[in-house]
């Protein structure tokens, strides 16, 4: 493909991050949907606190409706999906029309889900589309550097989210071990000290999730 511009690198990196953000937050939302409907307490408040997003919702019913679908909320799932699409559309020649089409199909599925009284089927389709997108990235993009930039963004975002949600150590270790080689081979500027620090932090006796978040967010240097 030749030299990748700084602008393209930025779009590729954030395409990786936003597709992962949509996938993981959708998975958590879908897994929690029935439980939230039946529960007496409002666990969505803890979810908002964990992801450091404003709790602007008046009730669990308000959260279940607006968090995925409200385009006027910058932290909603649809807003992050739109950001993924915005990055993908300018990369059409780089990632290919077929890969782009799966992001477009996700937009259609999200719009359908927003009109449905039983949105989980359409939301599952979005997750399936994102998995297909990632599969095409591996299968059809010849440039190893492009693949590594997208996957580095994906892994960094996943580690960030997993640390905020305080998942168990084994899941974090797995993602960090997958992230490091992607960053090293991406050609992006990165902070060697912070990259090494993340690898050390996940092996500490007591996991310091705040330090993991702070470090992984600053690995890529702009």
Coordinates of C-alpha atoms in Angstrom, one line a residue, residues 22-130:
X22 CA -19.3 -1.0 20.7
X23 CA -18.8 -4.7 20.9
X24 CA -17.9 -4.9 24.6
X25 CA -20.5 -2.5 25.8
X26 CA -23.2 -4.2 23.7
X27 CA -22.2 -7.6 25.1
X28 CA -22.4 -6.3 28.7
X29 CA -25.7 -4.6 28.0
X30 CA -27.2 -7.7 26.3
X31 CA -26.0 -10.0 29.1
X32 CA -27.5 -7.6 31.7
X33 CA -30.8 -6.7 30.0
X34 CA -33.1 -9.3 31.5
X35 CA -31.4 -9.0 34.9
X36 CA -31.9 -5.3 35.0
X37 CA -35.6 -5.5 34.1
X38 CA -36.2 -7.9 37.0
X39 CA -33.9 -6.4 39.6
X40 CA -35.0 -4.2 42.5
X41 CA -31.9 -2.1 42.7
X42 CA -30.5 0.1 40.0
X43 CA -27.2 -1.5 39.0
X44 CA -26.9 0.8 35.9
X45 CA -25.6 3.4 38.3
X46 CA -22.6 1.2 39.1
X47 CA -22.1 0.6 35.4
X48 CA -21.9 4.3 34.7
X49 CA -19.5 4.8 37.5
X50 CA -17.3 2.0 36.3
X51 CA -17.0 3.4 32.8
X52 CA -16.7 6.9 34.0
X53 CA -19.8 8.1 32.0
X54 CA -22.3 10.6 33.4
X55 CA -25.3 9.0 35.0
X56 CA -28.0 11.1 33.2
X57 CA -30.7 8.4 33.5
X58 CA -33.7 8.7 35.6
X59 CA -34.4 5.0 36.1
X60 CA -33.2 1.6 34.9
X61 CA -36.0 1.7 32.2
X62 CA -34.6 5.1 31.0
X63 CA -31.1 3.6 30.9
X64 CA -32.1 0.5 29.0
X65 CA -33.8 2.6 26.4
X66 CA -31.4 5.6 26.0
X67 CA -28.0 4.1 26.7
X68 CA -27.9 2.1 23.5
X69 CA -30.0 4.3 21.2
X70 CA -29.9 8.0 22.2
X71 CA -27.8 9.8 19.5
X72 CA -27.9 12.9 21.6
X73 CA -25.8 11.2 24.4
X74 CA -22.1 11.2 23.5
X75 CA -21.5 8.1 25.6
X76 CA -24.3 6.0 24.1
X77 CA -23.6 2.9 22.1
X78 CA -25.0 4.3 18.9
X79 CA -22.8 7.4 19.3
X80 CA -19.7 5.2 19.5
X81 CA -21.0 3.1 16.6
X82 CA -21.4 6.3 14.5
X83 CA -17.8 7.3 15.4
X84 CA -16.6 3.9 14.2
X85 CA -18.5 4.4 10.9
X86 CA -17.1 8.0 10.6
X87 CA -13.5 6.5 10.7
X88 CA -14.4 3.5 8.5
X89 CA -16.0 5.6 5.7
X90 CA -12.8 7.7 5.2
X91 CA -10.8 4.4 5.1
X92 CA -12.9 2.8 2.4
X93 CA -10.0 2.4 0.0
X94 CA -7.8 1.2 2.8
X95 CA -10.0 -1.4 4.5
X96 CA -12.1 -2.3 1.5
X97 CA -15.8 -1.9 0.7
X98 CA -16.8 -5.3 2.1
X99 CA -15.3 -4.5 5.6
X100 CA -17.0 -1.2 5.5
X101 CA -20.3 -2.8 4.7
X102 CA -20.3 -4.6 8.0
X103 CA -20.1 -1.3 9.9
X104 CA -22.9 0.0 7.7
X105 CA -25.0 -3.1 8.5
X106 CA -24.4 -2.5 12.2
X107 CA -25.9 1.0 11.8
X108 CA -29.0 -0.5 10.1
X109 CA -29.3 -3.1 12.8
X110 CA -29.0 -0.5 15.6
X111 CA -31.7 1.6 14.0
X112 CA -34.0 -1.4 13.8
X113 CA -33.3 -2.3 17.4
X114 CA -34.2 1.2 18.5
X115 CA -37.7 0.7 17.1
X116 CA -38.2 -2.7 18.5
X117 CA -39.8 -3.8 21.8
X118 CA -37.4 -6.8 21.8
X119 CA -34.1 -5.3 20.7
X120 CA -31.7 -8.0 21.7
X121 CA -31.9 -9.9 18.3
X122 CA -30.8 -6.9 16.4
X123 CA -28.2 -6.0 19.0
X124 CA -26.8 -9.5 18.6
X125 CA -26.6 -8.9 14.9
X126 CA -24.4 -5.9 15.5
X127 CA -22.0 -8.0 17.5
X128 CA -21.9 -10.6 14.8
X129 CA -21.3 -7.8 12.2
X130 CA -18.3 -6.5 14.2

